[in-house]
Amino acid sequence: MDVEATVTRETRRWLPVVRWLPAYRAHRLPGDVLAGAVVAALAIPQALGYAGIAGVPVQVGLYAIPLALVAYAVLGSSPHLVVGPVSTVSVLSGSLVAGLSNGSMAHAVALTSALAIAAGIGLVIGGIARVGWAVEFLSRPIVTGFVFGLVL
């Protein structure tokens, strides 16, 4: 087996940007820039609002957007997926952080950051372990009920 071919195959598997970037055509750039502007127009107010719901200063929502979008551009595999903040996560994070921060905004930011990093590490581990297939067994009402129970 050719080691170089194996390394290249593994690199393309774990870093999809290596696969699609060399094949990118410049004539698609104007449409992609427009799509990026539309996503930014939606994501910025969303991130500001969800940061407030999470109990941290609104500017923290702006700090989170660029890193998440760049990470998805490098690691993501779907050109049709739009990524951004989610209200459910904001509510859950806010309810957890509110009880632990004792009213300190700096402590709330630190806890929210630690929670986001821990969740990201958990998702990476789940991706490496390839456990995404388990989601197929969870119906939408079950997930909604579970999230609702957590919020209560």
Short mmCIF file of C-alpha atoms in Angstrom, two decimals:
data_model
loop_
_atom_site.label_atom_id
_atom_site.label_comp_id
_atom_site.label_asym_id
_atom_site.label_seq_id
_atom_site.Cartn_x
_atom_site.Cartn_y
_atom_site.Cartn_z
CA MET A 1 0.00 0.00 0.00
CA ASP A 2 1.30 3.44 -0.93
CA VAL A 3 1.87 5.51 2.24
CA GLU A 4 1.54 8.82 0.39
CA ALA A 5 -1.83 7.82 -1.07
CA THR A 6 -3.04 6.76 2.38
CA VAL A 7 -1.94 10.05 3.96
CA THR A 8 -3.63 12.01 1.18
CA ARG A 9 -6.84 9.97 1.52
CA GLU A 10 -6.87 10.47 5.31
CA THR A 11 -6.14 14.19 4.95
CA ARG A 12 -9.06 14.58 2.54
CA ARG A 13 -11.29 12.65 4.90
CA TRP A 14 -10.50 14.75 7.98
CA LEU A 15 -9.96 18.10 6.22
CA PRO A 16 -12.56 18.43 3.45
CA VAL A 17 -11.17 21.86 2.51
CA VAL A 18 -8.18 20.03 0.97
CA ARG A 19 -10.63 18.30 -1.38
CA TRP A 20 -12.85 21.20 -2.46
CA LEU A 21 -10.52 24.22 -2.43
CA PRO A 22 -8.29 23.14 -5.34
CA ALA A 23 -11.41 22.44 -7.42
CA TYR A 24 -12.98 25.84 -6.62
CA ARG A 25 -13.75 27.97 -9.69
CA ALA A 26 -13.35 31.75 -9.57
CA HIS A 27 -16.59 32.37 -11.50
CA ARG A 28 -18.49 31.16 -8.41
CA LEU A 29 -16.92 33.81 -6.14
CA PRO A 30 -19.53 36.60 -6.62
CA GLY A 31 -22.38 34.26 -5.73
CA ASP A 32 -20.48 32.88 -2.77
CA VAL A 33 -19.70 36.39 -1.50
CA LEU A 34 -23.39 37.29 -1.78
CA ALA A 35 -24.35 34.10 0.07
CA GLY A 36 -21.79 34.92 2.77
CA ALA A 37 -23.24 38.42 3.14
CA VAL A 38 -26.76 37.01 3.53
CA VAL A 39 -25.60 34.49 6.13
CA ALA A 40 -23.73 37.26 8.00
CA ALA A 41 -26.84 39.46 7.92
CA LEU A 42 -28.76 36.63 9.59
CA ALA A 43 -26.02 35.34 11.91
CA ILE A 44 -24.92 38.64 13.47
CA PRO A 45 -28.27 39.65 15.02
CA GLN A 46 -28.90 36.01 15.92
CA ALA A 47 -25.57 35.76 17.72
CA LEU A 48 -26.19 39.03 19.57
CA GLY A 49 -29.64 37.92 20.74
CA TYR A 50 -28.58 34.41 21.70
CA ALA A 51 -25.62 35.75 23.69
CA GLY A 52 -28.10 37.83 25.69
CA ILE A 53 -30.26 34.75 26.24
CA ALA A 54 -27.17 32.82 27.37
CA GLY A 55 -26.53 35.47 30.03
CA VAL A 56 -23.29 36.91 28.65
CA PRO A 57 -22.59 40.33 27.11
CA VAL A 58 -23.94 40.58 23.56
CA GLN A 59 -20.51 41.21 22.04
CA VAL A 60 -19.50 37.68 23.09
CA GLY A 61 -21.86 36.45 20.37
CA LEU A 62 -19.82 38.37 17.80
CA TYR A 63 -16.57 36.85 19.06
CA ALA A 64 -17.91 33.34 18.60
CA ILE A 65 -19.04 33.67 14.96
CA PRO A 66 -15.74 33.94 13.04
CA LEU A 67 -14.01 30.99 14.69
CA ALA A 68 -17.03 28.74 14.26
CA LEU A 69 -17.47 29.66 10.59
CA VAL A 70 -13.79 29.20 9.76
CA ALA A 71 -13.76 25.86 11.59
CA TYR A 72 -16.75 24.70 9.55
CA ALA A 73 -15.19 25.92 6.31
CA VAL A 74 -12.10 23.80 7.03
CA LEU A 75 -13.73 20.77 8.69
CA GLY A 76 -17.27 20.78 7.27
CA SER A 77 -18.31 18.53 4.45
CA SER A 78 -21.58 20.02 3.17
CA PRO A 79 -21.61 23.01 0.82
CA HIS A 80 -25.35 23.46 1.46
CA LEU A 81 -25.36 23.63 5.25
CA VAL A 82 -25.71 26.96 7.02
CA VAL A 83 -24.15 27.01 10.47
CA GLY A 84 -24.81 29.47 13.23
CA PRO A 85 -25.99 29.94 16.80
CA VAL A 86 -28.96 27.94 18.07
CA SER A 87 -31.58 29.16 20.53
CA THR A 88 -31.83 25.86 22.39
CA VAL A 89 -28.14 25.87 23.20
CA SER A 90 -28.39 29.49 24.37
CA VAL A 91 -31.25 28.71 26.75
CA LEU A 92 -29.52 25.63 28.15
CA SER A 93 -26.20 27.43 28.50
CA GLY A 94 -27.85 30.45 30.11
CA SER A 95 -29.74 28.35 32.66
CA LEU A 96 -26.57 26.48 33.60
CA VAL A 97 -24.34 29.54 33.73
CA ALA A 98 -26.86 31.70 35.65
CA GLY A 99 -26.80 29.32 38.58
CA LEU A 100 -23.02 29.06 38.70
CA SER A 101 -21.84 32.60 37.91
CA ASN A 102 -23.28 34.29 41.04
CA GLY A 103 -24.05 37.43 39.03
CA SER A 104 -20.47 37.95 37.85
CA MET A 105 -20.41 38.73 34.14
CA ALA A 106 -16.72 37.79 33.82
CA HIS A 107 -17.42 34.44 35.49
CA ALA A 108 -20.41 33.91 33.18
CA VAL A 109 -18.22 34.53 30.12
CA ALA A 110 -15.57 32.12 31.43
CA LEU A 111 -18.16 29.42 32.16
CA THR A 112 -19.85 29.87 28.79
CA SER A 113 -16.49 29.65 27.01
CA ALA A 114 -15.55 26.50 28.93
CA LEU A 115 -18.94 24.96 28.15
CA ALA A 116 -18.56 25.74 24.44
CA ILE A 117 -15.06 24.28 24.32
CA ALA A 118 -16.15 21.15 26.20
CA ALA A 119 -19.12 20.68 23.86
CA GLY A 120 -16.84 21.12 20.85
CA ILE A 121 -14.40 18.53 22.17
CA GLY A 122 -17.30 16.16 22.79
CA LEU A 123 -18.54 16.63 19.23
CA VAL A 124 -15.07 16.05 17.80
CA ILE A 125 -14.73 12.85 19.84
CA GLY A 126 -18.18 11.74 18.66
CA GLY A 127 -17.18 12.46 15.06
CA ILE A 128 -13.96 10.51 15.39
CA ALA A 129 -15.85 7.62 17.00
CA ARG A 130 -18.43 7.85 14.20
CA VAL A 131 -21.47 7.72 16.49
CA GLY A 132 -23.60 10.03 14.34
CA TRP A 133 -25.64 7.06 13.15
CA ALA A 134 -27.31 6.95 16.59
CA VAL A 135 -29.18 10.19 15.80
CA GLU A 136 -31.23 8.34 13.19
CA PHE A 137 -32.99 6.51 16.02
CA LEU A 138 -34.14 9.68 17.79
CA SER A 139 -37.37 11.17 16.50
CA ARG A 140 -37.95 14.93 16.51
CA PRO A 141 -40.60 14.79 19.30
CA ILE A 142 -38.21 12.86 21.54
CA VAL A 143 -35.43 15.40 21.04
CA THR A 144 -37.84 18.32 21.57
CA GLY A 145 -39.19 16.73 24.75
CA PHE A 146 -35.70 16.08 26.05
CA VAL A 147 -34.62 19.67 25.43
CA PHE A 148 -37.84 20.99 26.98
CA GLY A 149 -37.21 18.86 30.08
CA LEU A 150 -33.66 20.17 30.35
CA VAL A 151 -34.88 23.76 30.14
CA LEU A 152 -37.41 23.17 32.92
#
